[in-house]
Amino acid sequence: MTKGQIRQSLSGYYDVVTTDGVEYRTRARGNFRKKKQTPLVGDWVEFKAQKADEGYILEIYPRKNQLVRPPMANLDTALVVTACVQPDFSSNLLDRQLAMLEANDVSPVLYFSKYDLLTEEQKAKLDPILNYYAKFYPVYRGSLPARPETLETMLANLHHQVIVVMGQTGAGKSTLLNQLEPSLELATGEISKALSRGRHTTRKVSLLPIGDNLLADTPGFSSFELLEITKEQLPTLFPDLVAHQADCKFRGCMHINEPKCAVKAAVEAGEIMPSRYANYQLFHDMIINQKPKYR
């Protein structure tokens, strides 16, 4: 048996690349269906192949994480594209994305697009917010399309990562993907909206080599729900809250109603950005008020 990583899936076939860089076309054995398992792009697998186009996947190694859209596994880094304007910056959406990524053990890299369209007055308001995020995450400001040197700097700090580009509608994730890999020719803007309206298609997903990284050729995460996150887990997903929680009086403090809470004290002292704490409170309320799922 040989070990490799699935780089592409299409119509029941899986293209697997070995650690030596040799590619095989494989299919999954029927026992995966019985186990209700589906191999995903990004999976590390054991397979057997007599010929390059006649292999069979025998085992899927345990996954670090997995996504629903695009369907892939073992993601390392997400390039989170957030618009500064058109559409207006939303801290709620960004914090929801960041919490979801932290919960899935994915490292965020933040690209704030359309920064060049801001007036000096708008920059003066937004800069302190972006500087705050930069204390906890890699942050880049830029135009859309991005300047080549900005992309080079972003990629120069990433090595041997499986990367997906994600972000809100209109922020420019497809534009950024096209820049990272021009051969993709992804539809952007109005074209993309017209094509996607009323259609839910399953297309191939591929991991493309970009330097020493692998880039998903499809933008990720159409939904940013927090349904799988527990209220106990939520405080651990905000690194700025984690930095203060050891000083809370009560172990397991939820930073909501507890007395002598170091996180609330840090908010009052201006050490935690008010919008971050407000979004934390909102997510906490959403989680405790959501209806239980029946299986």
C-alpha positions in Angstrom: 0.0 0.0 0.0 1.1 3.6 -0.7 0.3 6.8 1.2 -0.8 9.9 -0.6 -3.0 13.0 -0.5 -6.1 13.5 -2.5 -5.6 16.6 -4.6 -8.8 16.4 -6.8 -12.2 14.7 -6.8 -14.5 14.5 -9.8 -17.3 12.1 -10.5 -16.2 9.4 -8.0 -12.6 9.5 -9.0 -9.8 10.8 -6.7 -6.5 12.0 -7.9 -3.9 11.1 -5.2 -0.4 12.4 -5.1 2.2 10.5 -3.1 4.9 12.0 -0.9 7.3 11.4 -3.9 5.1 13.6 -6.1 3.7 10.7 -8.3 0.0 11.1 -9.2 -2.5 8.2 -9.4 -6.2 8.2 -10.3 -8.2 6.1 -7.8 -11.6 5.1 -6.7 -13.0 4.4 -3.2 -13.7 0.8 -2.2 -17.4 0.0 -1.5 -16.8 -0.4 2.3 -16.5 3.4 2.6 -20.2 3.6 1.6 -21.1 1.1 4.3 -19.2 3.2 6.9 -20.9 6.3 5.5 -17.4 7.8 4.8 -16.6 9.9 1.7 -13.0 10.6 0.8 -12.4 14.4 0.5 -9.8 16.6 -1.2 -7.1 17.1 1.3 -7.4 13.7 2.9 -4.3 11.6 3.5 -5.1 8.0 2.4 -3.6 4.6 1.9 -4.2 3.2 -1.6 -3.2 0.4 -3.8 -2.5 0.8 -7.6 -1.3 -1.6 -10.3 -1.4 1.2 -12.9 -1.4 5.0 -12.6 -5.1 5.2 -13.5 -6.4 2.1 -11.7 -6.0 2.6 -8.0 -8.2 1.9 -5.0 -8.4 3.9 -1.7 -8.2 1.5 1.2 -8.0 3.7 4.2 -8.6 7.4 5.1 -6.3 8.8 7.9 -7.9 10.7 10.7 -8.8 14.3 9.7 -7.7 17.5 11.5 -10.9 19.2 10.2 -13.3 19.2 7.3 -15.4 21.7 5.4 -18.8 21.3 3.8 -18.3 23.9 1.1 -16.0 23.3 -0.6 -15.9 19.6 0.5 -12.3 19.2 1.7 -10.3 18.2 4.7 -7.1 19.0 6.6 -7.2 22.7 6.0 -4.4 24.7 7.6 -4.9 28.4 6.7 -7.8 30.6 5.6 -7.2 33.9 3.7 -10.1 35.8 5.0 -11.0 38.6 2.6 -13.0 41.4 4.3 -14.2 44.5 2.6 -13.4 47.9 4.2 -16.2 49.4 2.1 -18.7 48.3 -0.7 -20.0 46.4 1.3 -19.2 48.2 4.6 -17.0 46.6 7.1 -18.8 44.2 9.4 -17.1 43.3 12.7 -19.9 40.8 13.5 -19.3 38.8 10.3 -15.5 38.9 10.7 -15.6 37.8 14.3 -18.1 35.0 13.4 -15.6 33.8 10.8 -12.7 34.0 13.1 -14.5 32.0 15.9 -15.5 29.3 13.4 -11.9 29.1 12.1 -10.5 28.8 15.6 -13.0 26.1 16.4 -11.8 24.1 13.4 -8.1 24.6 14.1 -7.6 26.8 11.0 -5.2 29.7 11.1 -6.7 33.0 9.8 -4.8 35.5 7.6 -6.8 38.7 7.2 -6.8 40.7 4.0 -8.8 43.9 4.2 -9.7 44.7 0.6 -10.7 48.1 -0.9 -8.7 49.9 1.7 -7.6 52.2 -1.1 -11.2 53.4 -1.6 -11.4 54.9 1.9 -11.2 58.6 2.5 -8.7 59.8 5.0 -11.5 60.3 7.5 -12.7 56.7 7.0 -9.1 55.4 7.4 -8.8 57.3 10.7 -11.9 55.4 12.0 -11.0 52.0 10.6 -7.2 51.9 11.3 -7.5 51.5 15.1 -9.8 48.5 14.5 -7.4 46.9 12.0 -4.5 47.6 14.3 -6.3 45.8 17.1 -6.9 42.6 14.9 -3.2 42.8 13.9 -2.2 42.1 17.6 -3.7 38.6 17.2 -3.7 37.7 13.5 -1.6 38.5 10.4 -3.3 41.5 8.8 -2.8 43.0 5.3 -4.5 46.1 3.9 -4.9 46.5 0.2 -6.7 47.2 -3.0 -8.8 44.9 -5.2 -7.1 43.5 -7.2 -4.3 43.2 -4.6 -0.9 44.6 -5.4 1.5 41.8 -6.4 4.0 42.7 -3.7 1.2 42.3 -1.0 0.4 38.8 -2.3 4.1 37.9 -2.4 4.5 39.0 1.3 1.4 37.0 2.3 2.6 33.8 0.6 6.2 34.3 1.8 5.0 33.8 5.4 3.1 30.6 4.6 4.9 27.3 4.1 3.6 23.7 3.5 0.0 24.9 4.1 -3.4 23.8 2.7 -5.1 27.2 2.0 -8.6 28.3 1.3 -9.8 31.8 0.4 -13.0 32.9 2.1 -15.0 36.0 2.8 -18.2 37.9 2.5 -20.0 38.4 -0.8 -18.5 41.3 -2.7 -15.3 41.4 -0.7 -13.2 40.0 -3.6 -12.4 36.4 -2.7 -12.7 35.2 -6.3 -10.6 38.2 -7.5 -7.9 37.2 -5.1 -8.0 33.6 -6.1 -7.7 34.6 -9.8 -4.6 36.6 -8.9 -3.1 33.7 -6.9 -3.8 31.3 -9.8 -4.7 33.2 -13.0 -5.6 29.9 -14.9 -8.7 29.6 -12.7 -10.6 32.4 -14.5 -13.3 32.4 -11.8 -16.4 34.5 -12.4 -16.5 37.6 -10.2 -19.0 40.3 -9.2 -22.2 40.5 -11.3 -21.2 37.5 -13.5 -20.8 35.3 -10.5 -24.2 36.4 -9.1 -26.0 35.7 -12.3 -24.4 32.3 -12.7 -25.1 31.1 -9.1 -28.7 32.4 -8.8 -31.0 29.5 -8.2 -28.3 26.9 -8.9 -26.7 24.4 -6.6 -24.1 22.5 -8.5 -21.5 20.0 -7.3 -18.3 20.7 -9.2 -14.8 19.4 -8.9 -12.6 20.7 -6.1 -8.8 20.8 -6.6 -5.7 21.6 -4.6 -3.3 23.6 -6.7 0.5 24.0 -5.9 1.3 27.6 -5.2 5.0 27.8 -4.2 5.3 25.2 -1.4 1.7 25.5 -0.5 -1.6 24.0 -1.8 -4.5 26.3 -2.6 -8.1 25.2 -2.9 -9.4 26.4 -6.3 -12.9 27.1 -4.9 -13.8 29.9 -2.4 -14.8 28.4 1.0 -17.5 28.8 3.6 -20.8 30.1 2.2 -22.3 30.0 5.7 -20.8 31.2 8.9 -23.1 29.5 11.5 -21.9 28.8 15.0 -24.2 25.8 15.5 -21.5 23.3 16.4 -19.8 25.5 19.0 -20.7 25.1 22.7 -21.0 28.0 25.1 -18.1 26.6 27.1 -16.0 26.5 23.9 -16.8 30.0 22.8 -14.5 31.9 25.2 -11.5 29.9 24.0 -12.1 31.0 20.4 -11.3 34.7 21.1 -7.5 35.0 21.7 -8.0 38.5 23.2 -10.3 37.1 25.8 -8.1 34.2 26.5 -5.2 36.6 27.3 -7.2 37.8 30.3 -9.2 34.8 31.5 -6.5 33.4 33.9 -7.1 36.6 36.0 -10.9 35.9 36.4 -11.9 35.1 39.9 -13.9 32.0 38.9 -12.5 29.1 36.9 -14.6 28.5 33.8 -15.8 32.2 33.9 -18.1 32.9 30.9 -17.4 36.6 31.1 -21.1 37.4 31.1 -22.6 37.9 34.6 -19.8 36.6 36.9 -18.3 39.0 39.4 -14.6 40.0 39.3 -14.3 39.0 35.7 -10.9 40.1 34.2 -12.3 40.1 30.7 -15.0 42.6 31.5 -12.5 44.7 33.4 -10.2 44.7 30.3 -13.1 45.9 28.2 -13.8 48.8 30.6 -10.0 49.6 30.6 -10.0 49.8 26.8 -7.7 46.7 26.5 -10.3 44.6 24.7 -12.1 46.3 21.8 -15.8 46.9 22.7 -17.1 45.4 19.4 -15.2 42.2 20.0 -16.8 41.8 23.5 -20.2 42.8 22.1 -20.0 40.2 19.4 -18.8 37.6 22.0 -22.0 38.4 24.1 -24.2 38.1 21.0 -22.7 34.8 19.9 -23.1 33.5 23.5 -26.8 34.4 23.5 -27.2 32.8 20.0 -25.7 29.5 21.2 -27.7 29.2 24.4 -30.9 30.1 22.7 -30.6 27.9 19.7 -33.0 24.9 19.4 -31.5 21.5 20.2 -30.9 19.3 17.2 -32.7 16.0 17.1 -30.8 13.2 15.5 
